[in-house]
PDB file of C-alpha atoms in Angstrom:
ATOM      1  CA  UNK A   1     -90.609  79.175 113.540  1.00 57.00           C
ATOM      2  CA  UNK A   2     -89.251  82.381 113.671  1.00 71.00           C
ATOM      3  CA  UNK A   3     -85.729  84.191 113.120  1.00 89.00           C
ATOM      4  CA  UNK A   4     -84.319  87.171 115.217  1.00 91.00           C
ATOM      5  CA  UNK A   5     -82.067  88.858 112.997  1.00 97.00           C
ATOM      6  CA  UNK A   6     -80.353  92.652 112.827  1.00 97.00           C
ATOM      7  CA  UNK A   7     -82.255  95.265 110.018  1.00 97.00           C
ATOM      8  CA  UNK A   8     -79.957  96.933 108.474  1.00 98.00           C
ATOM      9  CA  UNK A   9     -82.095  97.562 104.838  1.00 97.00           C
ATOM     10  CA  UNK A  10     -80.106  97.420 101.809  1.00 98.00           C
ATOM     11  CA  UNK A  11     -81.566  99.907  98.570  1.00 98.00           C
ATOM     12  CA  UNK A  12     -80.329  97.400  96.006  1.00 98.00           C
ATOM     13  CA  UNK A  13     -82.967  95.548  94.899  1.00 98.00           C
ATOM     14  CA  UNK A  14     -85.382  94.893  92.277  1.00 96.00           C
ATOM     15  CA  UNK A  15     -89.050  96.496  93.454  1.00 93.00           C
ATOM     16  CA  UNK A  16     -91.690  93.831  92.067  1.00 93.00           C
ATOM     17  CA  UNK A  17     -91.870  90.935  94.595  1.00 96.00           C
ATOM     18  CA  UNK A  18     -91.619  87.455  93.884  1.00 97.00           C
ATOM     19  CA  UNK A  19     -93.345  84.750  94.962  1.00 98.00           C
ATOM     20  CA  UNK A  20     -92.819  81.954  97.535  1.00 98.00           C
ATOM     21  CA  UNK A  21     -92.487  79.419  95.221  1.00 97.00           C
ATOM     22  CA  UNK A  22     -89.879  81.351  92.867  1.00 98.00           C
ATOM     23  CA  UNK A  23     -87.370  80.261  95.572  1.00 98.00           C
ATOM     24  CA  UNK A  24     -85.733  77.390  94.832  1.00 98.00           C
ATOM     25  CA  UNK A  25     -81.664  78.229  95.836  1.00 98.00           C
ATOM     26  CA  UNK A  26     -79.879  79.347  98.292  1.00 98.00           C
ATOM     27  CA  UNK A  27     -76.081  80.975  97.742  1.00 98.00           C
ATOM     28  CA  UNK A  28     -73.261  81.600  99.887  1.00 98.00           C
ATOM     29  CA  UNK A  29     -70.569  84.021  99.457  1.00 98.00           C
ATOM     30  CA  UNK A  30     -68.154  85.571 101.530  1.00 98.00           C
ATOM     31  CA  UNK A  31     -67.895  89.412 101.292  1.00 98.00           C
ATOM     32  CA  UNK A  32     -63.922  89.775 100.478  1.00 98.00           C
ATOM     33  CA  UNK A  33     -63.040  92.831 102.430  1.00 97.00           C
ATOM     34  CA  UNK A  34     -60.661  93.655 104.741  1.00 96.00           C
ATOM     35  CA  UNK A  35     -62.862  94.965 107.163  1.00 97.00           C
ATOM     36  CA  UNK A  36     -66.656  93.693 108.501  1.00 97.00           C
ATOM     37  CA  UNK A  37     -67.805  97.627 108.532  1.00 97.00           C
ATOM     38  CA  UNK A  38     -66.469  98.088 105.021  1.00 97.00           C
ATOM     39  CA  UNK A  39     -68.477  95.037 103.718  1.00 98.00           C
ATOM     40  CA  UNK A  40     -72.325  96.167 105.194  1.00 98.00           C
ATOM     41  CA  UNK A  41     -71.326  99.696 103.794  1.00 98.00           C
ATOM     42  CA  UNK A  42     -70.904  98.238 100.682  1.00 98.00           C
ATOM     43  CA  UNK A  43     -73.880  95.947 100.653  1.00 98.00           C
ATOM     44  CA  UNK A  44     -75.903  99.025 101.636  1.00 98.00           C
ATOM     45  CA  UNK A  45     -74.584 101.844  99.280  1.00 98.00           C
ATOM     46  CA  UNK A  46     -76.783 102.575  96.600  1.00 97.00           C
ATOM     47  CA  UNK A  47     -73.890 103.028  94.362  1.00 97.00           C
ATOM     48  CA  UNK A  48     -72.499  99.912  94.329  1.00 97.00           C
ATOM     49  CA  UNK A  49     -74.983  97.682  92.764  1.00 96.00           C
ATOM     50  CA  UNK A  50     -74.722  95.030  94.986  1.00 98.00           C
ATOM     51  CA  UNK A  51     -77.075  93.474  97.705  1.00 98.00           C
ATOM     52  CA  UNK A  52     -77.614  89.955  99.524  1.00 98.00           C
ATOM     53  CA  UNK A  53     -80.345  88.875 101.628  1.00 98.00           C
ATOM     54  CA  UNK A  54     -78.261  88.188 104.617  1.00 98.00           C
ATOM     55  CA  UNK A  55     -75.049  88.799 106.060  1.00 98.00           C
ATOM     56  CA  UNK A  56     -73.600  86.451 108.933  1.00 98.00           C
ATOM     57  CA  UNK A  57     -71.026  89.070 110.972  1.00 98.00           C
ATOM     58  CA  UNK A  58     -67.925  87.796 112.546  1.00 97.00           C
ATOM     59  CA  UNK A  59     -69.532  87.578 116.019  1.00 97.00           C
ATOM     60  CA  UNK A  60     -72.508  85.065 114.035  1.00 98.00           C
ATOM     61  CA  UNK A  61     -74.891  88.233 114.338  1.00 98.00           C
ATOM     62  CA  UNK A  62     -77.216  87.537 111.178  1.00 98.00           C
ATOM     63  CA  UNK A  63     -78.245  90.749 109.673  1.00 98.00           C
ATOM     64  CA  UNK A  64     -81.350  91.637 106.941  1.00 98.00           C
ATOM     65  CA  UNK A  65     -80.557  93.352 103.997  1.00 98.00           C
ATOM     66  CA  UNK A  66     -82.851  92.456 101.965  1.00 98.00           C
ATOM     67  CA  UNK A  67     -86.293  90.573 102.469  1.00 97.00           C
ATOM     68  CA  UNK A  68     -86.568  87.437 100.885  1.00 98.00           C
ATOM     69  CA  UNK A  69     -89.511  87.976  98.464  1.00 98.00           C
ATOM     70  CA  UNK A  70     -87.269  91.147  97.083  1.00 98.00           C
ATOM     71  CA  UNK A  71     -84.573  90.190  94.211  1.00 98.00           C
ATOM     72  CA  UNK A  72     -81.265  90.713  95.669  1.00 98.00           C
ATOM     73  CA  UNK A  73     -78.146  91.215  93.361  1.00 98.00           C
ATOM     74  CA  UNK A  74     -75.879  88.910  94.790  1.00 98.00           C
ATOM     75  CA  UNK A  75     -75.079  86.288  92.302  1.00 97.00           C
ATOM     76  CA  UNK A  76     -74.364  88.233  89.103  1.00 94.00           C
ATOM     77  CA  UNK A  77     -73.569  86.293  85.841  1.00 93.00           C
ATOM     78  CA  UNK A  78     -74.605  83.273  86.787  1.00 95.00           C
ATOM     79  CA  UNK A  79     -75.592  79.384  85.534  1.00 95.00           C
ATOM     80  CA  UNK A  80     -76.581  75.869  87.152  1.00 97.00           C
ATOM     81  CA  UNK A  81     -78.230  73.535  84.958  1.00 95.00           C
ATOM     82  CA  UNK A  82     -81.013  75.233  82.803  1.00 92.00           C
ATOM     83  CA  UNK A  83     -80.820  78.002  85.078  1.00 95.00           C
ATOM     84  CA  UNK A  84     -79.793  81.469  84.095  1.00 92.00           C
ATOM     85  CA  UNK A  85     -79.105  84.712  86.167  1.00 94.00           C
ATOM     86  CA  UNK A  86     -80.041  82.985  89.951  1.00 97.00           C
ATOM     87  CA  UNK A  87     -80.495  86.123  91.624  1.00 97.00           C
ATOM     88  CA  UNK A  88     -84.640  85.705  90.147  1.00 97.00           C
ATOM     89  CA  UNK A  89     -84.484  82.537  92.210  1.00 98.00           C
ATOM     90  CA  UNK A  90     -82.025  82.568  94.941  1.00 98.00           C
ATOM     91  CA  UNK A  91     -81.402  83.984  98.298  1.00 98.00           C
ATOM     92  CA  UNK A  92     -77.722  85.155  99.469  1.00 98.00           C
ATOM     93  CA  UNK A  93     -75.989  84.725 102.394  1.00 98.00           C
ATOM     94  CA  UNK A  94     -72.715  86.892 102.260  1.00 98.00           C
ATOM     95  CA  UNK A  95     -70.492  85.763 105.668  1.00 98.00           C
ATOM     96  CA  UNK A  96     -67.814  87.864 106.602  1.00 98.00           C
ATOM     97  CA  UNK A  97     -64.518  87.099 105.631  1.00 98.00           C
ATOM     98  CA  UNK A  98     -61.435  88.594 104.047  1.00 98.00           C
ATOM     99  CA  UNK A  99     -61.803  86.289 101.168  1.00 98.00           C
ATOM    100  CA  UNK A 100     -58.610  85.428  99.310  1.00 97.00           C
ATOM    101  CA  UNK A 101     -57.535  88.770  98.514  1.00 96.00           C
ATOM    102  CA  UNK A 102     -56.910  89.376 102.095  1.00 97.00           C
ATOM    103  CA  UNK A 103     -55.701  86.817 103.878  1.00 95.00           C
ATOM    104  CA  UNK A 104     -58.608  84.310 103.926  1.00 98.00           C
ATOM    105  CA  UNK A 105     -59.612  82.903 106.770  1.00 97.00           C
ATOM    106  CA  UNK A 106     -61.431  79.940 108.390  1.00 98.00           C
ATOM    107  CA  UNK A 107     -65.266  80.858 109.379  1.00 98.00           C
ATOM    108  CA  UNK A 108     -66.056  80.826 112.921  1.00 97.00           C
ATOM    109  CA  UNK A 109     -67.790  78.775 115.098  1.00 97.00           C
ATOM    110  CA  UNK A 110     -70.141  81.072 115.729  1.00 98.00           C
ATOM    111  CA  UNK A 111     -70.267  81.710 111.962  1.00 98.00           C
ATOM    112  CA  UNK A 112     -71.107  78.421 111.562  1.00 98.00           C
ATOM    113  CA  UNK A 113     -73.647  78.027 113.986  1.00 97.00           C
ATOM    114  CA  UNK A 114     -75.603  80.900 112.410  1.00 98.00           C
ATOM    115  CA  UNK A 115     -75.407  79.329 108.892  1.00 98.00           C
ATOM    116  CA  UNK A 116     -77.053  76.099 110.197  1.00 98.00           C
ATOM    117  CA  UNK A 117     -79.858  78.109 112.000  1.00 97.00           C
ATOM    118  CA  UNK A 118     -80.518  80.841 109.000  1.00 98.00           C
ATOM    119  CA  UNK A 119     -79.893  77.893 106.319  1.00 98.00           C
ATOM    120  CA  UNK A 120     -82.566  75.651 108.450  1.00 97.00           C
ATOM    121  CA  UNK A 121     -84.994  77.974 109.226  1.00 98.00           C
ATOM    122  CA  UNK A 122     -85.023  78.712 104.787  1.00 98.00           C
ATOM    123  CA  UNK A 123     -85.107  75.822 103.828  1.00 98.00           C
ATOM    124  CA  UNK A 124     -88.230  74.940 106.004  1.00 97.00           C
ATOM    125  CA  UNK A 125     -90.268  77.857 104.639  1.00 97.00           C
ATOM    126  CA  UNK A 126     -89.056  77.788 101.169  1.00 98.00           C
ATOM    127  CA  UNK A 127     -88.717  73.601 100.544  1.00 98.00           C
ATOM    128  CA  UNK A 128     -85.470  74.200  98.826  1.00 98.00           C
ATOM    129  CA  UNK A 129     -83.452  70.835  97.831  1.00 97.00           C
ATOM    130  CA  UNK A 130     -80.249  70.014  98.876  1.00 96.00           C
ATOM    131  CA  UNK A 131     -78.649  69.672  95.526  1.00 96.00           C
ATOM    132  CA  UNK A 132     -79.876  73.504  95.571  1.00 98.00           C
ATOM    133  CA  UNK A 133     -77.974  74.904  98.284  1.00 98.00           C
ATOM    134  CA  UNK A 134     -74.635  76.430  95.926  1.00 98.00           C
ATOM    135  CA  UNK A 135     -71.144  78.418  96.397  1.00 98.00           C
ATOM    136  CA  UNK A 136     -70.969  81.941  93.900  1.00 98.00           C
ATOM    137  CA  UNK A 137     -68.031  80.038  92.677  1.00 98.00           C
ATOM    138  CA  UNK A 138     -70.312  76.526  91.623  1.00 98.00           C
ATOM    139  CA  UNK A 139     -72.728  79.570  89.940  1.00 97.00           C
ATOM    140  CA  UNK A 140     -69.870  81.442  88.527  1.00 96.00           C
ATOM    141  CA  UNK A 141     -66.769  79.677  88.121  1.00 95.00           C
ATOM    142  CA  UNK A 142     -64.875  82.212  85.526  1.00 93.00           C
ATOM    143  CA  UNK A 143     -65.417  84.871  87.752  1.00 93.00           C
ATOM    144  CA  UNK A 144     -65.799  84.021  91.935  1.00 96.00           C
ATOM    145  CA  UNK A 145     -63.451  81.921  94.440  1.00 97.00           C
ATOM    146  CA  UNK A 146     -66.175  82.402  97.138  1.00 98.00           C
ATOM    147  CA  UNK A 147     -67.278  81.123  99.547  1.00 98.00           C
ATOM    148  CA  UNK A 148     -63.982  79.211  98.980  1.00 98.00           C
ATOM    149  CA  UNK A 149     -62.338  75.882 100.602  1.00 98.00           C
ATOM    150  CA  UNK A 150     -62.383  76.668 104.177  1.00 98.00           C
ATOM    151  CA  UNK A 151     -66.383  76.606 103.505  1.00 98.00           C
ATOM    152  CA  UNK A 152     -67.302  73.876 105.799  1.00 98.00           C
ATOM    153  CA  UNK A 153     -69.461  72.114 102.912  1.00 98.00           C
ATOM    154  CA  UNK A 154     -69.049  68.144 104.707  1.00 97.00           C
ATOM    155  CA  UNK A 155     -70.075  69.670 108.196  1.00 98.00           C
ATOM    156  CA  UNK A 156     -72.807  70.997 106.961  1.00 98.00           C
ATOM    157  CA  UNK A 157     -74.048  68.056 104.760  1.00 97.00           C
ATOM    158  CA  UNK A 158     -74.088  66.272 108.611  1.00 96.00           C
ATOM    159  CA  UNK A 159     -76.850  68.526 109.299  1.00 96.00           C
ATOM    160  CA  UNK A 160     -78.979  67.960 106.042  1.00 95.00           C
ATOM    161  CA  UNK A 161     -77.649  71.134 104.056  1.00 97.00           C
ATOM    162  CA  UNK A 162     -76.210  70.589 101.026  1.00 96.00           C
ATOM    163  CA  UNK A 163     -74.476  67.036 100.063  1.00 95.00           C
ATOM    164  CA  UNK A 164     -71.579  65.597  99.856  1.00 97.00           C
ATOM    165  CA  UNK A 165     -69.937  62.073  98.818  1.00 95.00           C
ATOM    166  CA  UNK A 166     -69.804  59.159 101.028  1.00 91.00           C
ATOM    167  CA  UNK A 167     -66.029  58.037 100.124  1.00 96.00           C
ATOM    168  CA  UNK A 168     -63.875  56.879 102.555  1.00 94.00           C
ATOM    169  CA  UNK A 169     -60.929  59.258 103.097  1.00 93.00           C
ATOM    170  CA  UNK A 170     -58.224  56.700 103.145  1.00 94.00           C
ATOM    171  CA  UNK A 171     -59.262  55.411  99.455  1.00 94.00           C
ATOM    172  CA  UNK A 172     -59.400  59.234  98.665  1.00 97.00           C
ATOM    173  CA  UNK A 173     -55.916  59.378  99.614  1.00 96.00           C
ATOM    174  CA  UNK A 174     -54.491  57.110  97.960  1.00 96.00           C
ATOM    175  CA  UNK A 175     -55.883  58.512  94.401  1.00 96.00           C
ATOM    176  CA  UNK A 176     -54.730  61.659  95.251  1.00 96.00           C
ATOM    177  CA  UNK A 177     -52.829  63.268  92.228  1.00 92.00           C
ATOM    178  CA  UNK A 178     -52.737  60.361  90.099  1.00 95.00           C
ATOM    179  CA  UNK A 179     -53.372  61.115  86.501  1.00 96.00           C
ATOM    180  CA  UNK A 180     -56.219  60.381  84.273  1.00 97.00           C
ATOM    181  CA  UNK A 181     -55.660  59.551  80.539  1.00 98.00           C
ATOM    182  CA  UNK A 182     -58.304  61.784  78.342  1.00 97.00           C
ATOM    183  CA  UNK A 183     -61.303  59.180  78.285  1.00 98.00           C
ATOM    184  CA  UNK A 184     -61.469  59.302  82.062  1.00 98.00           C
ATOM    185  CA  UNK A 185     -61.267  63.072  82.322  1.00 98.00           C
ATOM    186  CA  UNK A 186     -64.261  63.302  79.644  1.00 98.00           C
ATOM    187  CA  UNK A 187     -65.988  60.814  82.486  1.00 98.00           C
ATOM    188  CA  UNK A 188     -64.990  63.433  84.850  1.00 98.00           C
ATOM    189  CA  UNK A 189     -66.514  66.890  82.338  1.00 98.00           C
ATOM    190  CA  UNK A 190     -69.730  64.733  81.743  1.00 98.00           C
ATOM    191  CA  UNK A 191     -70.562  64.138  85.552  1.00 98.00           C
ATOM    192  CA  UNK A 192     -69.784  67.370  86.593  1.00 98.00           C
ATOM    193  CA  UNK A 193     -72.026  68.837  84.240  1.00 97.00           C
ATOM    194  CA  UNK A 194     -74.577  66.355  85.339  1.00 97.00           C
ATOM    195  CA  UNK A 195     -74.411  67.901  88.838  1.00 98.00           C
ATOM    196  CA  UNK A 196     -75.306  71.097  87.690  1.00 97.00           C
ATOM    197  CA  UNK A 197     -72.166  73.232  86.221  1.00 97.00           C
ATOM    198  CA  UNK A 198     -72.385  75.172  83.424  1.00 92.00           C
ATOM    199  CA  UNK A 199     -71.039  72.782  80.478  1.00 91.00           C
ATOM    200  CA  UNK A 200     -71.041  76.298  78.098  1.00 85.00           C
ATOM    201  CA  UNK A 201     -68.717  79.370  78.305  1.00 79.00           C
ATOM    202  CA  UNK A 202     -70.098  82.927  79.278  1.00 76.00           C
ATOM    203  CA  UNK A 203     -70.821  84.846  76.312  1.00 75.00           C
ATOM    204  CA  UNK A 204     -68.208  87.248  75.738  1.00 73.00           C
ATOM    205  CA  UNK A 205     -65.740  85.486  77.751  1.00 75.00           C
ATOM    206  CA  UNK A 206     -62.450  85.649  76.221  1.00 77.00           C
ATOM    207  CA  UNK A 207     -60.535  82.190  77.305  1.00 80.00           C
ATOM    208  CA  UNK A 208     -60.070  79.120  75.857  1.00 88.00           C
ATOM    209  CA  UNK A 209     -61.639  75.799  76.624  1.00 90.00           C
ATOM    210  CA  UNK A 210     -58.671  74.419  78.338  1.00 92.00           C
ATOM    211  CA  UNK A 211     -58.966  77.063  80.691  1.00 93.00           C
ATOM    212  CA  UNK A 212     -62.513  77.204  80.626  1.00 94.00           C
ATOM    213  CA  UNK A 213     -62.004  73.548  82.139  1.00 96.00           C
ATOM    214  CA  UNK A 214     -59.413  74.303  84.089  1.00 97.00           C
ATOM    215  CA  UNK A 215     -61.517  77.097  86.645  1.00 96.00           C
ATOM    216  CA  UNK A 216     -64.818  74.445  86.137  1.00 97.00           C
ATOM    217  CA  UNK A 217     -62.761  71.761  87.706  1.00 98.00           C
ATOM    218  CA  UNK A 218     -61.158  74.210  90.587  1.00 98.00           C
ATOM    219  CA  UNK A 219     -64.781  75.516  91.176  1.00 98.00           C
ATOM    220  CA  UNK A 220     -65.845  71.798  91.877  1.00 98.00           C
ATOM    221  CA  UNK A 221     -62.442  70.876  94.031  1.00 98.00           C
ATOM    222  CA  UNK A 222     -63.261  74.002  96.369  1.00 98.00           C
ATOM    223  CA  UNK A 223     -66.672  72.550  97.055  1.00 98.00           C
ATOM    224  CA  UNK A 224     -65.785  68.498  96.890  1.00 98.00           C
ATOM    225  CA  UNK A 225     -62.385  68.296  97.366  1.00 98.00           C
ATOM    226  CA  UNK A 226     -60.769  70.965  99.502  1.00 98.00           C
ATOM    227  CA  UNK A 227     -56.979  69.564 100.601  1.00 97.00           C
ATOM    228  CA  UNK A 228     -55.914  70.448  97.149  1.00 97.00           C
ATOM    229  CA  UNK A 229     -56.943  73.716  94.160  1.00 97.00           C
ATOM    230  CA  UNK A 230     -55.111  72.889  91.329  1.00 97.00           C
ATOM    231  CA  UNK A 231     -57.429  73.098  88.307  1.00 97.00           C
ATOM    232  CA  UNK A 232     -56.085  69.182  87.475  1.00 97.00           C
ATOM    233  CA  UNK A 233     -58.715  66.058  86.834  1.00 98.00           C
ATOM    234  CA  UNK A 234     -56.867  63.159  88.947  1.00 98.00           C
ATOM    235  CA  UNK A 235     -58.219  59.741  90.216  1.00 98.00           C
ATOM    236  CA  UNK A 236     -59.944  61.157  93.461  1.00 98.00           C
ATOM    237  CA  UNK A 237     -61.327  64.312  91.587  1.00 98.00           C
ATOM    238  CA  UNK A 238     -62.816  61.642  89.174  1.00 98.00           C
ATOM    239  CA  UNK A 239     -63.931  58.968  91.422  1.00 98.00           C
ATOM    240  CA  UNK A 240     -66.184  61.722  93.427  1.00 98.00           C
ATOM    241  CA  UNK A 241     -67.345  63.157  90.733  1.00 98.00           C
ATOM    242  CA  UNK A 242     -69.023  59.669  90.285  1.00 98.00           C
ATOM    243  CA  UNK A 243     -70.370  59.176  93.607  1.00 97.00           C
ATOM    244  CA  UNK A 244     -71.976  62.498  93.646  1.00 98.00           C
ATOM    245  CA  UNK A 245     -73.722  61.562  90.252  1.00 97.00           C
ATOM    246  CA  UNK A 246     -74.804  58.241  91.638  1.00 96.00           C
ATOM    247  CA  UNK A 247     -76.387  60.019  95.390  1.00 92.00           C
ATOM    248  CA  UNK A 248     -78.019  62.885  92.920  1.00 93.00           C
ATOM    249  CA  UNK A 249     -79.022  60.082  90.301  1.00 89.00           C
TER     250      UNK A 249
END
């Protein structure tokens, strides 16, 4: 299986190849800039110290910047379970969009259709799990947004990328923003640590716990529970949490 894809070679990389096996993530983003032509400039300036592996353009065009077996530096700072620094063992897909700074946008069809065929054709040659396929926010909640809530995470679990829980909306509805006392939001910490979120602070990062907490939980609402970004542990953030644990477990 092959993929037809745009070269447009990216200096920002580490030299000493890795191997096949060293794989074992894959990591959206989105590249937050106003415009598409400012984002592969960027991507492919040696100055700025950043890189991906892929970028998916506006028109679904998939573009090389870096070849797989090369460390990209894409995901920065970054934890999931007893993982540290994922660029060693990750690819990264930047797509273009604005991002939050700048108006942020839904992804496009033909977006979308590109993820499924890049995301397929790598996880085919690289055997990478589901529960491995991340957002830079899951990876770096005090610091990234992206690839954000318009990220079409359930469509994509339809197609055998990533996961997602198996709840029925209507019983998600109705715990929508309804409180937990403390012993249920500890229920709520433990499980999403479970699934992979990093249970310690960055060292160096000046916050509290509370708010610590606070960007964990709006990190896992962007990827489980879109409709609503409020950094607060209710019933339905709680009762996926749960689910998720149980399909993982």
């Amino acid at each position: 299986m092959s993929l037809k894809t745009i070269l447009n070679y990216s200096p920002n990389f580490y030299s000493t190849k890795r191997t096949p096996k060293q794989i074992k993530f894959i990591i959206f983003h989105y590249t937050g800039m106003k415009r598409e032509s400012e984002a592969i400039n960027r991507l492919t300036d040696i100055n700025s110290n950043v890189s991906s592996h892929y970028l998916i353009k506006n028109n679904g065009e998939i573009v090389t910047i870096v070849p797989d077996l090369y460390i990209a530096w894409h995901a920065g700072v970054s934890f999931w379970k007893n993982n540290k620094s994922l660029n060693k063992n990750s690819i990264g897909i930047e797509i273009s969009n604005p991002g939050h700074e700048f108006n942020y946008k839904k992804y496009s069809k033909k977006q979308i259709l590109s993820i499924l065929k890049l995301t397929k054709f790598l996880i085919k040659k690289y055997k990478i799990k589901s529960q491995n396929i991340l957002g830079h926010s899951d990876v770096a909640p005090t610091r990234k947004n992206d690839p954000g809530e318009k990220f079409p995470w359930k469509y994509l679990s339809k197609h055998k990328i990533g996961y997602w829980h198996k709840l029925d909306n209507k019983i998600l509805l109705k715990k929508r923003i309804i409180k937990t006392n403390e012993f249920e939001k500890k229920l709520f910490f433990n499980n999403v640590f479970r699934i992979g979120y990093p249970k310690n602070m960055p060292k160096n990062f000046n916050i509290n716990k509370v708010k610590y907490l606070r960007m964990i939980t709006k990190s896992f609402q962007r990827r489980f529970r879109q409709e609503v970004i409020d950094g607060l542990v209710d019933q339905e953030c709680l009762i996926i949490s749960q689910n998720l644990v149980k399909k993982l477990y």
